[in-house]
Coordinates of C-alpha atoms in Angstrom, one line a residue:
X1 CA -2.9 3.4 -2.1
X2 CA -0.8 0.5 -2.7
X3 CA 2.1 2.9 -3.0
X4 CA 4.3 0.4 -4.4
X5 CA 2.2 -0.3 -8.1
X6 CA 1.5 3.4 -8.3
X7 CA 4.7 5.2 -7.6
X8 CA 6.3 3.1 -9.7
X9 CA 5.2 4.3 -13.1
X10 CA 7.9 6.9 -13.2
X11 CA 9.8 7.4 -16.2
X12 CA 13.2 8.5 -17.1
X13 CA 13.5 11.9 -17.6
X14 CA 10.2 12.7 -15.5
X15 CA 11.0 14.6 -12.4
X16 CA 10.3 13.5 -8.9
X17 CA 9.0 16.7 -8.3
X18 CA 6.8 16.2 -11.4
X19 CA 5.7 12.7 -10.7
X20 CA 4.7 14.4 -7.1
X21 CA 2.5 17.3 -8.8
X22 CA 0.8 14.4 -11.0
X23 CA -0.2 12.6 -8.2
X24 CA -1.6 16.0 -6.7
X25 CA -3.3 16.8 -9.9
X26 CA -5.3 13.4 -10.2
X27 CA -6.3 13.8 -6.5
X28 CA -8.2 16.7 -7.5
X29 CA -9.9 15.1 -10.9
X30 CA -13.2 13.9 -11.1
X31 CA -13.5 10.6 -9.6
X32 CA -13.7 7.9 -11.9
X33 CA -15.2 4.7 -10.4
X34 CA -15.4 1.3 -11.4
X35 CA -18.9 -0.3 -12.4
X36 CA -20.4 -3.8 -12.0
X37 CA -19.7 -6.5 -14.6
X38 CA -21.6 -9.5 -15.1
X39 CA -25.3 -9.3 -14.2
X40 CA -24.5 -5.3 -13.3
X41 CA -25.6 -6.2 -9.8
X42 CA -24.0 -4.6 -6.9
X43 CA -24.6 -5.5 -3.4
X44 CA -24.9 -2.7 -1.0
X45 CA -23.3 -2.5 2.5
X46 CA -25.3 -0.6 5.0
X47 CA -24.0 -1.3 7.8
X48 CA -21.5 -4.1 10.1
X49 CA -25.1 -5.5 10.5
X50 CA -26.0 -6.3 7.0
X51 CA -23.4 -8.4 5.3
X52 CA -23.9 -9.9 2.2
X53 CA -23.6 -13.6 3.6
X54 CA -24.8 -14.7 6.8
X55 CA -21.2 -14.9 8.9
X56 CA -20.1 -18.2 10.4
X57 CA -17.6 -15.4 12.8
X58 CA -18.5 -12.0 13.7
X59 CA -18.7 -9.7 11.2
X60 CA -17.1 -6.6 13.3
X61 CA -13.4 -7.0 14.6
X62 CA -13.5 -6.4 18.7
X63 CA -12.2 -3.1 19.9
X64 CA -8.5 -5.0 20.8
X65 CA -5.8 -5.9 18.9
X66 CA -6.8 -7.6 15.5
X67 CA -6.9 -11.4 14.5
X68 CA -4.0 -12.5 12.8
X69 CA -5.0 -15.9 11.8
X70 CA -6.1 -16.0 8.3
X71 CA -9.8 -17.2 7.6
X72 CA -10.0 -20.0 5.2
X73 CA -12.0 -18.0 2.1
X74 CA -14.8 -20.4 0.7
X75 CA -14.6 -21.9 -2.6
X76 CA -15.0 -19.3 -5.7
X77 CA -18.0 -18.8 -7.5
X78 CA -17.5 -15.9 -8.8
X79 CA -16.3 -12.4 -6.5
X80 CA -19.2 -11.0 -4.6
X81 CA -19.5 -7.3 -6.0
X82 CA -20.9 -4.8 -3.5
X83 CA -20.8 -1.3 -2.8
X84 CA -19.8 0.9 0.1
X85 CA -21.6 3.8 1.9
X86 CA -19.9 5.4 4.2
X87 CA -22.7 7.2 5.8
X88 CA -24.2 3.9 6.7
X89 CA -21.4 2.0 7.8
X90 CA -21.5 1.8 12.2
X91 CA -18.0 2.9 14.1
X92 CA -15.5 0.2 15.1
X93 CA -12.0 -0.1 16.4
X94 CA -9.2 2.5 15.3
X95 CA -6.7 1.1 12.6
X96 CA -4.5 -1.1 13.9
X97 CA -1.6 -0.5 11.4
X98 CA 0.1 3.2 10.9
X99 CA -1.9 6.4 9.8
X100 CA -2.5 10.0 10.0
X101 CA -5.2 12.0 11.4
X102 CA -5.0 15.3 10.5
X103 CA -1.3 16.2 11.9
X104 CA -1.3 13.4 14.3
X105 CA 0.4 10.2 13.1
X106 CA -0.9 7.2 15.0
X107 CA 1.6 4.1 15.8
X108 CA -0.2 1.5 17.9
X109 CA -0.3 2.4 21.3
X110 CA 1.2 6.0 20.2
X111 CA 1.0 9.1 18.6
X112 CA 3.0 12.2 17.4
X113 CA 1.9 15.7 15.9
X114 CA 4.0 16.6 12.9
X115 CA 4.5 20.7 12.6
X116 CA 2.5 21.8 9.5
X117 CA 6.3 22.8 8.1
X118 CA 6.2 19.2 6.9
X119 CA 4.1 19.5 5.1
X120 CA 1.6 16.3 3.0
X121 CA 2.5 13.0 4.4
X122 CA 3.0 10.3 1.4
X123 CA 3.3 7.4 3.4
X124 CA 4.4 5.8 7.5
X125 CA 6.3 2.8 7.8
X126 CA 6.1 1.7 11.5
X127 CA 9.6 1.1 14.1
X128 CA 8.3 -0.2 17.1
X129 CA 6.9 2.5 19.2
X130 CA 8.2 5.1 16.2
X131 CA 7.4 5.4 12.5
X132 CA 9.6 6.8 9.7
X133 CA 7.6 9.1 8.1
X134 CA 8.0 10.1 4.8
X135 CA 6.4 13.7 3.5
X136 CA 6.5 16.4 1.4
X137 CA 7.5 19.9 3.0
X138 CA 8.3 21.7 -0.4
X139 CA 6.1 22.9 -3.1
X140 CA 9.2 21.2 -5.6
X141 CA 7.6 17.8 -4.8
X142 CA 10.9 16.2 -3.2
X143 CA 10.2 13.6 -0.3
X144 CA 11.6 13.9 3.2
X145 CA 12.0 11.1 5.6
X146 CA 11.7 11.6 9.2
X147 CA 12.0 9.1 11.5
X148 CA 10.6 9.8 15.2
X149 CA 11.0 7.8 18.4
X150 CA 8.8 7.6 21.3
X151 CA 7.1 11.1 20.2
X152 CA 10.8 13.0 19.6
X153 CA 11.8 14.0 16.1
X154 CA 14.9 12.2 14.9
X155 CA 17.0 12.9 11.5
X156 CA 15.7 13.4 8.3
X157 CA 16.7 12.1 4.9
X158 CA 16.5 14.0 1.5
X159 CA 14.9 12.5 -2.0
X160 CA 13.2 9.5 -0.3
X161 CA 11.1 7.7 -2.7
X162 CA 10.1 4.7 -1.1
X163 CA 9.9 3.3 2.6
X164 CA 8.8 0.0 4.1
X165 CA 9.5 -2.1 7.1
X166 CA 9.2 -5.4 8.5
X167 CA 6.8 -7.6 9.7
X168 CA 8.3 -7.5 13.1
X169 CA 8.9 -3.5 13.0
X170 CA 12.7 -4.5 13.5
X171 CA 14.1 -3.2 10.4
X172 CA 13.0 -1.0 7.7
X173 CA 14.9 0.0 4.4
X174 CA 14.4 3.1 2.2
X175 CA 15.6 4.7 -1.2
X176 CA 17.3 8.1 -2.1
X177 CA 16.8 9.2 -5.8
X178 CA 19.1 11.8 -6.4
X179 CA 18.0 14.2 -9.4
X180 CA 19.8 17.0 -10.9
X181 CA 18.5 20.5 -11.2
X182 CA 15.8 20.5 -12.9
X183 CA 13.8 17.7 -10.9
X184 CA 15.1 15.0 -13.2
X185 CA 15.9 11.5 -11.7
X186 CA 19.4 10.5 -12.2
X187 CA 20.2 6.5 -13.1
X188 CA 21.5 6.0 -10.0
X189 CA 20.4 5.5 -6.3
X190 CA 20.9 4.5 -2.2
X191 CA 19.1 1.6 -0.7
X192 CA 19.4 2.0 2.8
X193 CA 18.4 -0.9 5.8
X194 CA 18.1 0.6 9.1
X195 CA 18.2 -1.3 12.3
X196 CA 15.3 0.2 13.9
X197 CA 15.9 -0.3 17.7
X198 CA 19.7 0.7 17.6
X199 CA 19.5 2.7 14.2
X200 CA 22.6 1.2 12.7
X201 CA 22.5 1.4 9.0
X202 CA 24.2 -0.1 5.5
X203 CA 23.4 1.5 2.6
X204 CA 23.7 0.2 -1.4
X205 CA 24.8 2.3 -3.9
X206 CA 23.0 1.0 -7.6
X207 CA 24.3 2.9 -11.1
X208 CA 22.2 2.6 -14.3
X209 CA 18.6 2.1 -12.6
X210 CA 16.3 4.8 -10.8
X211 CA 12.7 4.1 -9.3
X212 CA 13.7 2.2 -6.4
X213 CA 10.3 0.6 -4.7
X214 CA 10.8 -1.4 -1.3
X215 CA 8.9 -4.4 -1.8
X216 CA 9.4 -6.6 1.6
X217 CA 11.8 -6.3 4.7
X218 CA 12.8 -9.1 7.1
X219 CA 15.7 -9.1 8.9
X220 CA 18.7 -8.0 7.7
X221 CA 16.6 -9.2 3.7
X222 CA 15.2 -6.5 1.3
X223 CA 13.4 -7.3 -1.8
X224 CA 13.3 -3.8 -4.1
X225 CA 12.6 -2.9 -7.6
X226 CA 13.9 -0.7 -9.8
X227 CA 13.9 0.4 -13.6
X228 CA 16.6 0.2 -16.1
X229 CA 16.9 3.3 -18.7
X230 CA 14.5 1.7 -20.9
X231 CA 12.0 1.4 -18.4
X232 CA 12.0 -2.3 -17.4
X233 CA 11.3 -2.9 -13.9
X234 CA 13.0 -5.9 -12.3
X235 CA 13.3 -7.3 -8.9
X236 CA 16.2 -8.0 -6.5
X237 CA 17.2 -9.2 -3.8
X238 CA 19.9 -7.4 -0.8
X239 CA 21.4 -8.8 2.2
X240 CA 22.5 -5.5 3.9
X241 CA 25.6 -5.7 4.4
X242 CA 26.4 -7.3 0.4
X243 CA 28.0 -5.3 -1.9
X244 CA 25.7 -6.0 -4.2
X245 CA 22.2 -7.4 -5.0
X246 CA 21.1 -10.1 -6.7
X247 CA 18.6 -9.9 -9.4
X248 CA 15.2 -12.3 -8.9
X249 CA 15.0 -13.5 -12.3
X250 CA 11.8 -15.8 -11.9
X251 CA 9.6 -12.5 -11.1
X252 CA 10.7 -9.8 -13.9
X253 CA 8.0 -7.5 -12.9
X254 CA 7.0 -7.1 -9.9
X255 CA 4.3 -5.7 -7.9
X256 CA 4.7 -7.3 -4.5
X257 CA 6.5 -9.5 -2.5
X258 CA 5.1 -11.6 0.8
X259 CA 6.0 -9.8 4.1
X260 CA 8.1 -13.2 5.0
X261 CA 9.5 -13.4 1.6
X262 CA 8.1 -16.5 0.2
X263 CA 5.8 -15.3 -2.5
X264 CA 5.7 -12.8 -5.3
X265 CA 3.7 -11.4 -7.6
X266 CA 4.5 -10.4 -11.1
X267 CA 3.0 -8.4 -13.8
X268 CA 3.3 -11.4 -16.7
X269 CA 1.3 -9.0 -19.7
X270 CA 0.5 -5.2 -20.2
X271 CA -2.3 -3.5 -23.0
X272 CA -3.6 -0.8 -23.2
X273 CA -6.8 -2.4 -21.4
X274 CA -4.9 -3.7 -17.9
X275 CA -2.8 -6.0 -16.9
X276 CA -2.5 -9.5 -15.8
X277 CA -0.5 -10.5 -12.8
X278 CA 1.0 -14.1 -12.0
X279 CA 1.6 -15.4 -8.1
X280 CA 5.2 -16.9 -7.8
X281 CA 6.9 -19.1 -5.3
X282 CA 10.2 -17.2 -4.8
X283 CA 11.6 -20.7 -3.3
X284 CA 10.3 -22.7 -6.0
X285 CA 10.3 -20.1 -9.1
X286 CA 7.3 -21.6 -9.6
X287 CA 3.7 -20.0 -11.2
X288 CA 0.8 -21.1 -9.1
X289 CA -1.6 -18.9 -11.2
X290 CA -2.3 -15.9 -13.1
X291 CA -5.3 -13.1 -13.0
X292 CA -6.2 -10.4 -15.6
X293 CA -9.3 -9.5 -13.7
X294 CA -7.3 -7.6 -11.2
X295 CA -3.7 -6.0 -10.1
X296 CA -2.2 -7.6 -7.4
X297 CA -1.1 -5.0 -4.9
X298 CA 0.0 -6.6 -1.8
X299 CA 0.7 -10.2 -0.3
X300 CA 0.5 -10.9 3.6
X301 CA 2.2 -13.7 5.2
X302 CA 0.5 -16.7 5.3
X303 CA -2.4 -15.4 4.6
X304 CA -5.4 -16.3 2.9
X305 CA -6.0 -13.4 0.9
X306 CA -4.3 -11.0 -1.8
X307 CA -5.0 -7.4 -1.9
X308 CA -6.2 -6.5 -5.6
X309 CA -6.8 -3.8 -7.3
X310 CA -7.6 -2.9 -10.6
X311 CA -6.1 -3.8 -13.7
X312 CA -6.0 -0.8 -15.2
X313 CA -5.5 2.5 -13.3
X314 CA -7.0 5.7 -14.3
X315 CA -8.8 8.6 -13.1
X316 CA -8.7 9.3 -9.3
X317 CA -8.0 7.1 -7.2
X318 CA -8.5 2.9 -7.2
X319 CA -11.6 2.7 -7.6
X320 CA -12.3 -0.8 -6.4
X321 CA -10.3 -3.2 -4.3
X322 CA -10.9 -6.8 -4.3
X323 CA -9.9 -9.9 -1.7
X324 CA -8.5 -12.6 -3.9
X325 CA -7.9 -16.1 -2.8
X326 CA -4.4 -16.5 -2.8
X327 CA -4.8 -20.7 -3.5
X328 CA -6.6 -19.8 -6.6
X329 CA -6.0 -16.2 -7.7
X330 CA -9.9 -16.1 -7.9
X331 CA -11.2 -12.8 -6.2
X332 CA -13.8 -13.7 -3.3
X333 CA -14.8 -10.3 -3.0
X334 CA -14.7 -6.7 -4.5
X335 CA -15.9 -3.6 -3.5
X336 CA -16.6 -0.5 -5.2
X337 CA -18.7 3.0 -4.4
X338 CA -20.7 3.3 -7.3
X339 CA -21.7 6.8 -8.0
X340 CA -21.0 8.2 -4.6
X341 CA -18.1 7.0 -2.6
X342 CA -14.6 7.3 -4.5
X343 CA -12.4 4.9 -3.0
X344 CA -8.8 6.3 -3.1
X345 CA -6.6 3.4 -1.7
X346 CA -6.1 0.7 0.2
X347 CA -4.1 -2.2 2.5
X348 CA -4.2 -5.2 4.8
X349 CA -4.7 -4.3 8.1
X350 CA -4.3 -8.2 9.3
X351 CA -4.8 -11.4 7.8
X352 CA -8.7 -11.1 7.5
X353 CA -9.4 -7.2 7.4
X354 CA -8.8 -4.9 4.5
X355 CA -8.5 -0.8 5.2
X356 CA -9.9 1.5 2.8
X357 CA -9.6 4.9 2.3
X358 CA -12.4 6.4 0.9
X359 CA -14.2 9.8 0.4
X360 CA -18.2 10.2 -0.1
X361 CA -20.1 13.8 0.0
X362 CA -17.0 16.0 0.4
X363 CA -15.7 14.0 3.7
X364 CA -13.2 11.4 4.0
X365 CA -12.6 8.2 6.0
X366 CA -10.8 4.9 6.5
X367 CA -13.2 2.0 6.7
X368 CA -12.1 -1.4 7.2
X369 CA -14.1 -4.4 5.6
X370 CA -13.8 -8.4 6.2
X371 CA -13.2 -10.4 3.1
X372 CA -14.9 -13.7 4.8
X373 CA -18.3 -11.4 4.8
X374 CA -18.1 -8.9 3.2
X375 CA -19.3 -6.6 6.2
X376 CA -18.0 -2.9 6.8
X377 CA -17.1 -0.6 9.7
X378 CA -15.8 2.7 10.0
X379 CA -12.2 2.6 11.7
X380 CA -11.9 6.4 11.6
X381 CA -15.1 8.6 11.2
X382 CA -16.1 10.5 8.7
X383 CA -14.5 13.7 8.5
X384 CA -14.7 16.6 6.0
X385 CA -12.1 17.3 3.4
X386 CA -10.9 15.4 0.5
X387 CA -8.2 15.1 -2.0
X388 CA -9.6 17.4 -4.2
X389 CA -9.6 20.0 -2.1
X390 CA -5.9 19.0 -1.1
X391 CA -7.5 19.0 2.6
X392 CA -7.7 15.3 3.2
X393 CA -7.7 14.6 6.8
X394 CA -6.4 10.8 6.3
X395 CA -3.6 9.0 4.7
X396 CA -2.8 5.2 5.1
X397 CA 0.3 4.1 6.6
X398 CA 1.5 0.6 6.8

């Protein structure tokens, strides 16, 4: 998922443990999946083979490492609806960002096997040839964060709600939410950055706000979020180090922030229908434009695509995730499962390929698709289990 939007609708008084149990509950709902608007036409994927528009580039990304220069997306006309099924969609390269198979977490060129003591794994933030890997070992839903290095097991951290790192892998920065007996989050908590290849550490200490979301890392910058006591999220910025951080007034509601810090996006409008999310030039202040068609989950550096999703969340999973044209704010593309395949998250793997997470037929696997075409591989295959049955064998990482 794009854990950022959706672990941030905690609310004061809720319990972390609580708000963990929530999300376990709605990954064992019915999924609820997003249907086609305008003509009610959906475009099926069967296969890398098939995409929608005749490519000008190959539609499948070559077994090595991906492409990291963006693909100019062509002029909207409207976003080019299609569906995914996973049974027809040919294998392809592993994921080249973080995830878990099973036990194993993959990191590149590496892997580890976490000890079933540790239970679900809620997200992996990679450190080079490490990850910091942040899980649930308890049934009272508080988060752990391990970091490993090179395969070995490192320290762990307590009441972790958030974890994110660089670009560059050099620098990640978590948060701590304490909570008092019962589960309930306390207005206060840490922000830590961590120097990844030496470990060194500064850590923030914020009173009067909880839900602490890591937005972007580079360097020795963090931009997080965080919620006052009546529940109004606002963004900020920390040099570690500061005694302090500074609020980001131009974006008061943020939902992501550009891996090299120069753009934003910010939830401008809320109803009991969606949302509608502006793009903002941090440097500038500056509104380029605003969507209501879709949630703007994640930003990648100078790229040419936004990660969407949708504008109002309900039911189990995403249900869709759309490619938007960051120039415009248009969406070039959206897919969806129709009746079969529930799509449960997703994130940029590079520039010009979106992962997916995605169950179909009691099995699970992470698919990647290329917003330029619209065509579809596998990068893990399919695999039995699902969130439902609190057996699923994948989780995205970053």
């Amino acid at each position: 998922m794009k854990r950022n939007i959706k672990l941030a609708g905690l609310v004061a008084g809720v319990s972390v443990g609580a708000v963990v149990a929530g999300i376990v509950v709605a990954a064992q709902q019915t999924p609820t999946l997003a249907s086609a608007s305008g003509d009610g036409s959906l475009r099926p994927i069967d296969s890398v083979t098939k995409p929608v528009t005749k490519p000008s580039t190959p539609t499948s990304r070559p077994s090595g490492a991906p492409s990291t220069k963006p693909s100019e997306p062509a002029e909207p006309s409207g976003a080019v609806k299609q569906t995914i099924d996973l049974t027809k969609l040919k294998q392809g390269a592993a994921p080249a960002t973080s995830y878990v198979d099973g036990r194993t977490v993959h990191v590149g060129g590496t892997k580890f096997t976490l000890p079933a003591s540790d239970g679900p794994v809620w997200d992996v933030a990679r450190t080079g040839t490490g990850a910091l890997v942040l899980h649930r070992p308890k049934e009272n839903g508080n988060a752990v964060l391990t970091t490993w290095t090179n395969g070995s097991r490192g320290e762990s951290v307590n009441d972790v709600t958030t974890v994110a790192s660089s670009a560059d892998q050099a620098s990640s920065a978590y948060g701590v939410q304490p909570t008092n007996a019962d589960g309930t989050a306390l207005p206060r908590f840490t922000l830590t950055w961590r120097d990844n290849p030496s470990g060194e550490k500064y850590s923030l200490q914020v009173n009067g706000q909880h839900e602490p979301m890591v937005l972007a890392v580079q360097g020795s910058e963090v931009y997080f979020s965080a919620s006052n006591k009546s529940e109004k999220q606002s963004l900020y910025k920390w040099t570690a180090g500061d005694d302090a951080a500074k609020p980001v007034t131009a974006v008061p509601d943020p939902s992501a922030v550009s891996p090299n810090l120069k753009l934003a996006a910010s939830i401008v409008s809320t109803t009991d229908d969606g949302s509608c999310t502006a793009l903002i030039d941090l440097a500038t202040a500056r509104k380029s434009w605003a969507t209501c068609e879709y949630a703007v989950d994640e930003l990648y550096a100078n790229g040419a695509y936004a990660l969407g999703g949708p504008a109002y969340r309900d039911g189990y999973g995403d249900g869709l995730f759309a490619a938007i044209d960051v120039r415009t704010g248009h969406a070039v593309r959206e897919w969806s499962g129709g009746s079969a395949v529930a799509i449960i998250s997703s994130v940029m793997e590079d520039a010009n390929h979106i992962l997916v997470l995605a169950e179909q037929g009691g099995k699970t696997a992470i698919a990647r698709c290329t917003p330029q075409t619209g065509a579809c591989e596998l990068a893990t295959p399919l695999k039995k289990g699902t969130g439902d049955e609190d057996n699923r064998p994948y989780q995205l990482g970053h």
